[in-house]
Amino acid sequence: MSLIIRGGTVVNADRAFRADVLCDGDRIVAVGDSLEAPAGAQVIDASGQYVMPGGIDPHTHMNLPFMGTVTADDFFTGTAAGLAGGTTTIIDFVIPNPQQPLLEAYHQWRGWAAKAAGDYTFHVAITWWSDRVHEEMGVLVRDHGVNSFKHFMAYKNAIMADDETLVKSFRRSLELGAIPTVHAENGELVYQLQRDLLARGITGPSAHPLSRPPAVEAEAANRAIAIAGVLETPLYIVHVSCKESLDAITRARAAGQRVYGEALAGHLIIDDSVYQNPDFDFAAGHVMSPPFRSKEHQRALWQGLRGGNLHTTATDHCTFCAEQKAAGRDDFTKIPNGCGGVEDRMAVIWDEGVNSGLLTPSEFVKVTSANAAQIFNIYPRKGVVQAGADADVVVWDPAGTRTISAKTQFAKGGFNVFEGRTVKGIPSTTVAAGKVVFHRGELMAVEGAGRHVDRPAFKPVSAS
Ligand code: URP
Ligand code: ZN
Ligand code: ZN
Ligand code: ZN
């Protein structure tokens, strides 16, 4: 099956230019002026529109068992929602229970992901340490297309990695040619601050940000950067939410360390006033970690993105419905942490970033796909519109508008942190693996059509 996207402006990370894009099967086969299409090719008119690489969301949690429940979106509904928003690939997380073998967890997640409608690949979390973990990290890199390992420095008494685990796992990652990543929050401090707040009778969602102030995040970011610096490993810090963490990244990079930072669409746009809302469902709907911050931190994150010290944008898509959030009605520490966004990331970042002049369209491509593809080693298969790349393309209508609402979204959970926001600049068509999966509001996602994307190690992998 051939498909041609005619008359648009192709936007890649390095430049924008007028060109047609011809796809054959699941590949882009030509990008150029006035291309000839085979007879019978499907034609998409992109005149007046941009043609960009499909978005890569490097941080999602579909079907995640977490805090006593399981996220509302599974791999089908979550990836389908992504396709509706122009995101064609997600990087999700295998999170073994402490003591669970990594490979067992990995295969569990691969089973859940088989129903995905869009492409997917996995970071694997290191939640405990043993010789077996050391060995299975090698198997994952060698045989299962994993090149990144995640470490939660928060969530004490659950999945938190202590310093011994961080050091041993970072060192093993380096040996394997994989990149360590961290959720940077000091889990011990969070735990103690939570206990203090509960003891003072402060039990509602407004306590959530008080238990996780910026310094708690910055301590962990600095610690992870120091460990990576000593061991000479690269480091990717997920959901950087505050100026202090960004400053730590900026300093490390200026000193020659290879440290990457991720910003969440939510952290860029939503501020911490949401936690003061007296409506429990509303405030709890925004409970995620790290929490939303003040506008001052948001400004810093935008500057970090533009200035090149933050590299990717993600969502941490992790949806829970009101009934699930209600588990923490009397104790904010029991509110399942997480918010959605996979459907809205591209549009809200375009609207706030490109329409305001903060980002150019090419910078938008960098932070929504190309940088993630490069950092996680799937470039140029993903993250660029060029011959030989996967036919994952979003046709972007800069004049199109949409008012975001949980009532009309494809994602589950019945809540949207961007509720009521009207965005200008939306996908008109999403092409995934050469097939039109979304067109002008109509979603044609197919359960099971997504493919696992193997991510090669950053160096040849030895046998041990
Ligand atoms: O609150 C969040 N972010 N939930 C998902 C798990 C994580 O920490 O990324
Ligand atoms: Zn296996
Ligand atoms: Zn996290
Ligand atoms: Zn997460």
Short mmCIF file of C-alpha atoms and ligand atoms in Angstrom, two decimals:
data_model
loop_
_atom_site.label_atom_id
_atom_site.label_comp_id
_atom_site.label_asym_id
_atom_site.label_seq_id
_atom_site.Cartn_x
_atom_site.Cartn_y
_atom_site.Cartn_z
CA MET A 1 0.00 0.00 0.00
CA SER A 2 1.35 3.41 -1.01
CA LEU A 3 0.40 6.70 0.52
CA ILE A 4 1.49 10.18 -0.53
CA ILE A 5 1.28 13.34 1.55
CA ARG A 6 1.20 16.20 -0.91
CA GLY A 7 1.92 19.91 -0.75
CA GLY A 8 2.93 20.38 2.87
CA THR A 9 5.97 21.85 4.57
CA VAL A 10 8.11 19.06 6.00
CA VAL A 11 9.53 20.05 9.39
CA ASN A 12 12.51 18.17 10.73
CA ALA A 13 14.76 19.08 13.63
CA ASP A 14 17.34 20.61 11.29
CA ARG A 15 15.15 22.44 8.75
CA ALA A 16 11.76 22.97 7.19
CA PHE A 17 11.14 22.67 3.45
CA ARG A 18 8.33 22.19 0.96
CA ALA A 19 8.09 18.54 -0.11
CA ASP A 20 5.81 15.60 -0.77
CA VAL A 21 6.27 12.48 1.33
CA LEU A 22 5.81 9.07 -0.25
CA CYS A 23 5.29 6.02 1.93
CA ASP A 24 5.36 2.42 0.83
CA GLY A 25 4.18 -0.12 3.38
CA ASP A 26 5.50 0.95 6.77
CA ARG A 27 8.41 3.02 5.43
CA ILE A 28 8.94 6.49 3.98
CA VAL A 29 10.51 5.88 0.59
CA ALA A 30 10.90 9.39 -0.80
CA VAL A 31 10.73 13.01 0.31
CA GLY A 32 10.93 15.60 -2.45
CA ASP A 33 9.33 18.01 -4.83
CA SER A 34 6.37 16.92 -6.96
CA LEU A 35 6.85 13.20 -6.37
CA GLU A 36 5.16 10.69 -8.63
CA ALA A 37 2.90 8.34 -6.73
CA PRO A 38 2.09 4.79 -7.86
CA ALA A 39 -1.39 4.32 -9.31
CA GLY A 40 -3.90 3.75 -6.53
CA ALA A 41 -1.82 5.45 -3.85
CA GLN A 42 -3.81 7.06 -1.07
CA VAL A 43 -3.39 10.85 -1.28
CA ILE A 44 -3.40 13.17 1.72
CA ASP A 45 -3.56 16.87 0.95
CA ALA A 46 -1.26 18.74 3.33
CA SER A 47 -1.36 22.15 1.66
CA GLY A 48 -1.08 24.92 4.21
CA GLN A 49 0.03 22.38 6.80
CA TYR A 50 3.20 21.03 8.34
CA VAL A 51 4.36 17.45 7.91
CA MET A 52 6.34 16.32 10.95
CA PRO A 53 7.72 13.11 12.45
CA GLY A 54 5.13 11.36 14.58
CA GLY A 55 5.54 12.32 18.22
CA ILE A 56 7.55 10.17 20.60
CA ASP A 57 6.38 10.29 24.20
CA PRO A 58 9.37 8.93 26.12
CA HIS A 59 7.50 8.60 29.42
CA THR A 60 4.12 6.86 29.75
CA HIS A 61 2.56 4.30 32.05
CA MET A 62 -0.16 2.23 30.39
CA ASN A 63 -1.70 -0.67 32.30
CA LEU A 64 0.49 0.17 35.29
CA PRO A 65 -0.22 -1.59 38.58
CA PHE A 66 0.58 1.25 41.01
CA MET A 67 -0.37 2.25 44.55
CA GLY A 68 -2.86 -0.59 44.93
CA THR A 69 -4.67 -0.11 41.64
CA VAL A 70 -4.10 -0.25 37.87
CA THR A 71 -4.14 2.75 35.52
CA ALA A 72 -7.34 3.44 33.60
CA ASP A 73 -5.61 3.39 30.22
CA ASP A 74 -4.28 0.11 28.95
CA PHE A 75 -1.90 -0.18 26.03
CA PHE A 76 -4.71 -0.06 23.47
CA THR A 77 -6.63 2.94 24.80
CA GLY A 78 -3.45 4.79 25.77
CA THR A 79 -1.63 4.38 22.48
CA ALA A 80 -4.85 5.07 20.54
CA ALA A 81 -5.23 8.34 22.46
CA GLY A 82 -1.62 9.11 21.54
CA LEU A 83 -2.33 8.54 17.85
CA ALA A 84 -5.26 10.97 18.05
CA GLY A 85 -2.79 13.55 19.33
CA GLY A 86 -0.05 12.89 16.78
CA THR A 87 2.09 10.67 19.01
CA THR A 88 2.99 7.45 17.21
CA THR A 89 5.54 5.93 19.61
CA ILE A 90 5.63 5.67 23.38
CA ILE A 91 8.41 4.59 25.68
CA ASP A 92 6.72 2.95 28.66
CA PHE A 93 8.20 1.36 31.78
CA VAL A 94 8.53 -2.20 32.95
CA ILE A 95 8.48 -1.86 36.75
CA PRO A 96 9.33 -5.15 38.51
CA ASN A 97 8.20 -5.53 42.08
CA PRO A 98 11.20 -5.63 44.42
CA GLN A 99 12.49 -9.24 44.34
CA GLN A 100 10.70 -9.94 41.03
CA PRO A 101 13.05 -11.17 38.28
CA LEU A 102 13.49 -8.52 35.59
CA LEU A 103 12.78 -10.87 32.72
CA GLU A 104 9.56 -12.10 34.29
CA ALA A 105 8.34 -8.51 34.62
CA TYR A 106 9.54 -7.66 31.13
CA HIS A 107 7.54 -10.48 29.58
CA GLN A 108 4.51 -9.54 31.68
CA TRP A 109 4.63 -6.00 30.25
CA ARG A 110 5.24 -7.26 26.71
CA GLY A 111 2.10 -9.36 27.09
CA TRP A 112 0.05 -6.35 28.21
CA ALA A 113 1.46 -4.25 25.38
CA ALA A 114 0.51 -6.71 22.65
CA LYS A 115 -2.80 -4.87 22.24
CA ALA A 116 -1.12 -1.49 21.59
CA ALA A 117 -2.35 0.44 18.56
CA GLY A 118 0.88 2.43 18.23
CA ASP A 119 4.54 1.52 18.47
CA TYR A 120 6.05 1.05 21.92
CA THR A 121 9.30 0.22 23.65
CA PHE A 122 10.34 -0.06 27.31
CA HIS A 123 12.66 1.40 29.88
CA VAL A 124 13.13 -1.23 32.61
CA ALA A 125 13.11 -0.09 36.24
CA ILE A 126 15.75 -1.38 38.65
CA THR A 127 13.83 -1.60 41.92
CA TRP A 128 16.20 -3.91 43.81
CA TRP A 129 19.67 -5.36 43.45
CA SER A 130 21.15 -8.86 43.26
CA ASP A 131 23.49 -10.84 41.03
CA ARG A 132 20.45 -11.98 39.10
CA VAL A 133 19.43 -8.37 38.40
CA HIS A 134 22.99 -7.70 37.18
CA GLU A 135 22.77 -10.70 34.87
CA GLU A 136 19.26 -10.03 33.59
CA MET A 137 20.12 -6.43 32.73
CA GLY A 138 22.59 -7.96 30.28
CA VAL A 139 19.97 -10.27 28.80
CA LEU A 140 17.57 -7.37 28.35
CA VAL A 141 20.16 -5.29 26.51
CA ARG A 142 21.51 -8.16 24.42
CA ASP A 143 18.31 -9.94 23.49
CA HIS A 144 15.33 -7.71 24.19
CA GLY A 145 16.00 -4.30 22.71
CA VAL A 146 16.31 -2.47 26.03
CA ASN A 147 18.91 0.31 26.27
CA SER A 148 17.69 2.35 29.26
CA PHE A 149 17.17 1.53 32.93
CA LYS A 150 14.98 3.58 35.25
CA HIS A 151 15.57 4.28 38.93
CA PHE A 152 12.90 5.66 41.22
CA MET A 153 14.63 7.67 43.94
CA ALA A 154 11.17 8.17 45.51
CA TYR A 155 8.35 5.81 46.61
CA LYS A 156 9.98 4.51 49.82
CA ASN A 157 8.77 1.09 50.95
CA ALA A 158 7.72 0.33 47.39
CA ILE A 159 9.94 0.71 44.32
CA MET A 160 12.58 3.17 45.60
CA ALA A 161 16.18 2.46 44.62
CA ASP A 162 18.74 3.17 47.36
CA ASP A 163 22.23 4.51 46.66
CA GLU A 164 23.74 1.03 46.48
CA THR A 165 21.27 0.08 43.77
CA LEU A 166 21.85 3.35 41.92
CA VAL A 167 25.61 2.94 41.94
CA LYS A 168 25.60 -0.74 40.94
CA SER A 169 22.96 -0.27 38.27
CA PHE A 170 24.54 2.87 36.76
CA ARG A 171 27.87 1.02 36.57
CA ARG A 172 26.22 -2.01 34.96
CA SER A 173 24.38 0.24 32.50
CA LEU A 174 27.68 1.76 31.42
CA GLU A 175 29.20 -1.69 30.96
CA LEU A 176 26.24 -2.68 28.77
CA GLY A 177 26.01 0.51 26.73
CA ALA A 178 22.66 1.45 28.24
CA ILE A 179 21.60 4.80 29.68
CA PRO A 180 20.45 5.14 33.30
CA THR A 181 17.44 7.33 33.97
CA VAL A 182 16.07 8.61 37.27
CA HIS A 183 12.89 9.86 38.87
CA ALA A 184 14.66 12.41 41.07
CA GLU A 185 13.01 12.96 44.44
CA ASN A 186 14.50 12.14 47.84
CA GLY A 187 12.11 9.38 48.90
CA GLU A 188 13.15 9.49 52.55
CA LEU A 189 12.42 13.21 52.81
CA VAL A 190 9.08 12.78 51.04
CA TYR A 191 8.17 10.01 53.47
CA GLN A 192 9.08 12.06 56.57
CA LEU A 193 7.33 15.21 55.31
CA GLN A 194 4.21 13.14 54.56
CA ARG A 195 4.23 11.75 58.12
CA ASP A 196 4.68 15.29 59.55
CA LEU A 197 1.75 16.66 57.53
CA LEU A 198 -0.56 13.79 58.49
CA ALA A 199 0.41 14.19 62.17
CA ARG A 200 -0.61 17.86 61.94
CA GLY A 201 -3.99 16.78 60.54
CA ILE A 202 -3.25 18.08 57.03
CA THR A 203 -4.69 15.19 55.06
CA GLY A 204 -6.09 16.66 51.82
CA PRO A 205 -4.50 17.02 48.35
CA SER A 206 -3.16 20.48 49.24
CA ALA A 207 -0.58 18.63 51.37
CA HIS A 208 0.80 16.80 48.33
CA PRO A 209 3.05 19.62 47.05
CA LEU A 210 4.08 20.47 50.63
CA SER A 211 5.48 16.96 50.97
CA ARG A 212 7.53 17.30 47.78
CA PRO A 213 9.08 20.80 47.64
CA PRO A 214 11.63 21.68 44.94
CA ALA A 215 14.60 21.07 47.27
CA VAL A 216 13.50 17.43 47.66
CA GLU A 217 13.68 17.02 43.90
CA ALA A 218 16.90 19.01 43.56
CA GLU A 219 18.70 16.93 46.19
CA ALA A 220 18.00 13.77 44.24
CA ALA A 221 18.85 15.34 40.89
CA ASN A 222 22.19 16.54 42.27
CA ARG A 223 22.87 13.14 43.86
CA ALA A 224 22.11 11.23 40.65
CA ILE A 225 24.25 13.66 38.65
CA ALA A 226 27.11 13.24 41.14
CA ILE A 227 26.90 9.45 40.95
CA ALA A 228 26.79 9.55 37.15
CA GLY A 229 29.70 11.99 37.18
CA VAL A 230 31.90 9.79 39.36
CA LEU A 231 31.08 6.66 37.36
CA GLU A 232 31.26 8.54 34.04
CA THR A 233 27.88 7.36 32.88
CA PRO A 234 25.39 9.44 30.92
CA LEU A 235 22.16 10.27 32.75
CA TYR A 236 18.59 11.10 31.74
CA ILE A 237 16.42 12.79 34.36
CA VAL A 238 12.69 12.29 33.84
CA HIS A 239 10.01 14.88 34.65
CA VAL A 240 12.27 17.78 35.66
CA SER A 241 9.76 20.07 37.31
CA CYS A 242 11.70 22.80 39.08
CA LYS A 243 14.34 25.41 38.45
CA GLU A 244 16.73 23.89 41.00
CA SER A 245 16.86 20.55 39.15
CA LEU A 246 17.27 22.31 35.83
CA ASP A 247 20.13 24.35 37.34
CA ALA A 248 21.81 21.11 38.41
CA ILE A 249 21.55 19.78 34.84
CA THR A 250 22.81 23.04 33.40
CA ARG A 251 25.84 23.04 35.71
CA ALA A 252 26.65 19.42 34.95
CA ARG A 253 26.42 19.96 31.21
CA ALA A 254 28.59 23.06 31.43
CA ALA A 255 31.16 20.88 33.21
CA GLY A 256 31.07 18.39 30.36
CA GLN A 257 28.72 15.77 31.78
CA ARG A 258 26.29 14.08 29.40
CA VAL A 259 23.06 14.74 31.28
CA TYR A 260 19.67 14.98 29.59
CA GLY A 261 16.46 16.42 31.01
CA GLU A 262 12.81 15.72 30.26
CA ALA A 263 9.98 18.20 30.80
CA LEU A 264 6.36 17.15 31.08
CA ALA A 265 3.65 18.99 29.15
CA GLY A 266 1.77 19.27 32.45
CA HIS A 267 4.68 20.83 34.32
CA LEU A 268 5.15 23.35 31.51
CA ILE A 269 1.54 24.50 31.57
CA ILE A 270 -0.29 23.72 34.83
CA ASP A 271 0.64 25.54 38.04
CA ASP A 272 0.37 24.55 41.68
CA SER A 273 -2.81 26.57 42.34
CA VAL A 274 -4.76 23.44 41.33
CA TYR A 275 -4.01 21.91 44.74
CA GLN A 276 -5.87 24.70 46.53
CA ASN A 277 -9.15 23.84 44.82
CA PRO A 278 -11.64 22.73 47.51
CA ASP A 279 -13.15 20.12 45.15
CA PHE A 280 -11.37 16.89 46.16
CA ASP A 281 -11.84 15.24 42.75
CA PHE A 282 -10.29 18.22 40.97
CA ALA A 283 -7.32 18.60 43.31
CA ALA A 284 -6.72 14.84 43.55
CA GLY A 285 -6.97 14.60 39.76
CA HIS A 286 -3.80 16.72 39.67
CA VAL A 287 -1.88 14.66 42.21
CA MET A 288 1.24 13.46 40.49
CA SER A 289 4.90 13.43 41.43
CA PRO A 290 6.75 15.68 41.26
CA PRO A 291 3.78 18.02 41.76
CA PHE A 292 2.85 20.98 39.61
CA ARG A 293 4.97 24.01 40.54
CA SER A 294 4.67 27.79 40.51
CA LYS A 295 4.80 29.88 37.34
CA GLU A 296 8.41 30.82 38.11
CA HIS A 297 9.43 27.17 37.71
CA GLN A 298 7.36 26.87 34.52
CA ARG A 299 9.19 29.82 32.99
CA ALA A 300 12.50 28.18 33.85
CA LEU A 301 11.42 24.92 32.17
CA TRP A 302 10.50 26.71 28.94
CA GLN A 303 13.86 28.47 28.98
CA GLY A 304 15.56 25.13 29.58
CA LEU A 305 13.80 23.63 26.57
CA ARG A 306 14.68 26.53 24.33
CA GLY A 307 18.21 26.84 25.64
CA GLY A 308 18.97 23.15 25.16
CA ASN A 309 19.41 22.02 28.77
CA LEU A 310 16.08 20.18 28.64
CA HIS A 311 15.79 17.88 25.67
CA THR A 312 12.52 16.03 25.51
CA THR A 313 8.89 16.55 26.36
CA ALA A 314 6.78 13.74 27.72
CA THR A 315 3.55 13.30 29.63
CA ASP A 316 4.10 10.62 32.28
CA HIS A 317 0.64 9.55 31.09
CA CYS A 318 -0.69 7.59 34.08
CA THR A 319 -4.45 7.89 34.33
CA PHE A 320 -6.68 7.11 37.29
CA CYS A 321 -10.41 7.77 37.47
CA ALA A 322 -12.13 9.64 40.31
CA GLU A 323 -13.05 6.41 42.13
CA GLN A 324 -9.39 5.38 42.13
CA LYS A 325 -8.19 8.80 43.31
CA ALA A 326 -10.82 8.60 46.09
CA ALA A 327 -8.69 5.96 47.83
CA GLY A 328 -6.87 8.96 49.31
CA ARG A 329 -9.89 10.98 50.38
CA ASP A 330 -8.80 10.91 54.04
CA ASP A 331 -5.06 10.57 53.46
CA PHE A 332 -3.36 12.35 50.54
CA THR A 333 -0.49 9.85 50.56
CA LYS A 334 -2.92 7.19 49.32
CA ILE A 335 -4.09 9.15 46.25
CA PRO A 336 -2.69 7.22 43.28
CA ASN A 337 -0.07 9.49 41.74
CA GLY A 338 -0.51 10.26 38.08
CA CYS A 339 -2.17 12.35 35.37
CA GLY A 340 -2.86 11.90 31.65
CA GLY A 341 -1.80 13.89 28.61
CA VAL A 342 -0.56 11.59 25.84
CA GLU A 343 -3.39 12.83 23.60
CA ASP A 344 -2.67 16.51 24.24
CA ARG A 345 1.11 16.87 24.59
CA MET A 346 1.83 17.88 21.00
CA ALA A 347 -1.04 20.38 20.78
CA VAL A 348 -0.46 22.09 24.12
CA ILE A 349 3.27 22.42 23.46
CA TRP A 350 2.62 23.79 19.98
CA ASP A 351 0.02 26.18 21.32
CA GLU A 352 2.07 27.47 24.27
CA GLY A 353 5.49 27.05 22.70
CA VAL A 354 5.28 27.71 18.96
CA ASN A 355 2.32 30.10 18.81
CA SER A 356 3.99 32.28 21.44
CA GLY A 357 7.27 32.34 19.53
CA LEU A 358 9.14 30.51 22.30
CA LEU A 359 9.94 27.58 20.01
CA THR A 360 10.37 27.37 16.25
CA PRO A 361 8.61 24.50 14.44
CA SER A 362 11.98 22.73 14.12
CA GLU A 363 12.64 23.15 17.84
CA PHE A 364 9.17 21.71 18.41
CA VAL A 365 10.17 18.62 16.41
CA LYS A 366 13.37 18.34 18.43
CA VAL A 367 11.56 18.29 21.75
CA THR A 368 8.58 16.19 20.67
CA SER A 369 10.38 13.44 18.75
CA ALA A 370 13.89 13.87 17.34
CA ASN A 371 15.79 14.30 20.61
CA ALA A 372 14.01 11.36 22.24
CA ALA A 373 14.80 9.21 19.19
CA GLN A 374 18.47 10.18 19.40
CA ILE A 375 18.86 9.85 23.17
CA PHE A 376 17.19 6.43 23.19
CA ASN A 377 18.89 5.26 19.97
CA ILE A 378 16.01 4.79 17.53
CA TYR A 379 17.04 7.62 15.20
CA PRO A 380 16.68 7.89 12.19
CA ARG A 381 14.15 5.07 12.21
CA LYS A 382 12.01 7.46 14.26
CA GLY A 383 12.14 11.21 14.79
CA VAL A 384 12.72 12.37 11.22
CA VAL A 385 10.80 12.56 7.95
CA GLN A 386 13.23 11.12 5.44
CA ALA A 387 13.55 8.16 3.10
CA GLY A 388 14.17 4.98 5.05
CA ALA A 389 12.46 6.15 8.24
CA ASP A 390 9.32 4.53 9.60
CA ALA A 391 6.20 5.99 8.01
CA ASP A 392 5.11 7.66 11.26
CA VAL A 393 4.04 11.13 10.28
CA VAL A 394 1.73 13.78 11.62
CA VAL A 395 0.10 16.31 9.32
CA TRP A 396 -0.21 19.38 11.48
CA ASP A 397 -2.85 22.02 10.86
CA PRO A 398 -1.52 25.25 12.41
CA ALA A 399 -4.90 26.94 11.99
CA GLY A 400 -7.00 24.10 13.43
CA THR A 401 -8.40 24.49 16.91
CA ARG A 402 -9.71 22.15 19.56
CA THR A 403 -11.07 22.64 23.03
CA ILE A 404 -9.61 19.95 25.25
CA SER A 405 -12.05 18.12 27.47
CA ALA A 406 -12.35 14.83 29.29
CA LYS A 407 -15.81 14.58 27.72
CA THR A 408 -14.42 14.34 24.20
CA GLN A 409 -11.00 12.75 24.74
CA PHE A 410 -10.17 9.22 23.67
CA ALA A 411 -8.07 8.55 26.78
CA LYS A 412 -9.74 6.93 29.79
CA GLY A 413 -9.94 8.18 33.33
CA GLY A 414 -12.60 10.87 32.86
CA PHE A 415 -10.26 13.69 33.78
CA ASN A 416 -7.97 16.04 31.89
CA VAL A 417 -5.50 18.46 33.45
CA PHE A 418 -5.84 20.67 30.34
CA GLU A 419 -9.65 20.76 30.62
CA GLY A 420 -11.25 23.73 28.83
CA ARG A 421 -8.06 24.91 27.14
CA THR A 422 -8.56 25.80 23.48
CA VAL A 423 -5.45 25.03 21.48
CA LYS A 424 -4.57 26.32 18.03
CA GLY A 425 -2.46 23.89 16.05
CA ILE A 426 -3.67 20.30 15.98
CA PRO A 427 -3.03 17.10 14.06
CA SER A 428 -5.31 16.78 11.05
CA THR A 429 -3.97 13.35 10.08
CA THR A 430 -1.76 10.85 11.86
CA VAL A 431 -0.02 8.17 9.83
CA ALA A 432 1.47 5.27 11.80
CA ALA A 433 3.44 2.51 10.09
CA GLY A 434 2.14 3.82 6.75
CA LYS A 435 -1.55 3.71 7.68
CA VAL A 436 -3.93 6.59 8.34
CA VAL A 437 -4.94 6.05 11.95
CA PHE A 438 -6.47 9.44 12.68
CA HIS A 439 -8.08 11.93 10.33
CA ARG A 440 -9.89 15.13 11.26
CA GLY A 441 -11.28 13.91 14.54
CA GLU A 442 -11.91 10.32 13.48
CA LEU A 443 -9.75 7.68 15.17
CA MET A 444 -9.08 4.47 13.27
CA ALA A 445 -6.71 2.87 15.75
CA VAL A 446 -6.41 -0.91 15.44
CA GLU A 447 -5.87 -3.00 18.54
CA GLY A 448 -2.61 -4.92 18.23
CA ALA A 449 -1.29 -2.93 15.25
CA GLY A 450 1.52 -1.38 17.34
CA ARG A 451 4.94 -2.97 17.23
CA HIS A 452 7.64 -3.35 19.81
CA VAL A 453 10.62 -1.20 18.83
CA ASP A 454 13.98 -2.72 19.70
CA ARG A 455 16.49 -0.12 20.85
CA PRO A 456 20.09 -1.16 20.28
CA ALA A 457 22.74 -0.59 22.94
CA PHE A 458 25.09 2.35 22.53
CA LYS A 459 28.06 0.07 22.01
CA PRO A 460 28.63 -3.53 20.97
CA VAL A 461 27.41 -5.75 23.81
CA SER A 462 29.76 -8.37 25.17
CA ALA A 463 28.62 -11.77 26.44
CA SER A 464 28.92 -11.21 30.21
O1 URP B 1 2.90 10.67 39.68
C1 URP B 1 3.46 10.02 38.82
N1 URP B 1 4.42 10.61 38.14
N2 URP B 1 3.07 8.75 38.58
C2 URP B 1 3.68 7.84 37.73
C3 URP B 1 4.91 7.22 38.30
C4 URP B 1 6.07 8.16 38.21
O2 URP B 1 6.58 8.60 39.23
O3 URP B 1 6.52 8.50 37.11
ZN ZN B 2 13.01 -13.40 27.08
ZN ZN B 3 8.28 9.45 38.19
ZN ZN B 4 6.42 8.13 35.35
#
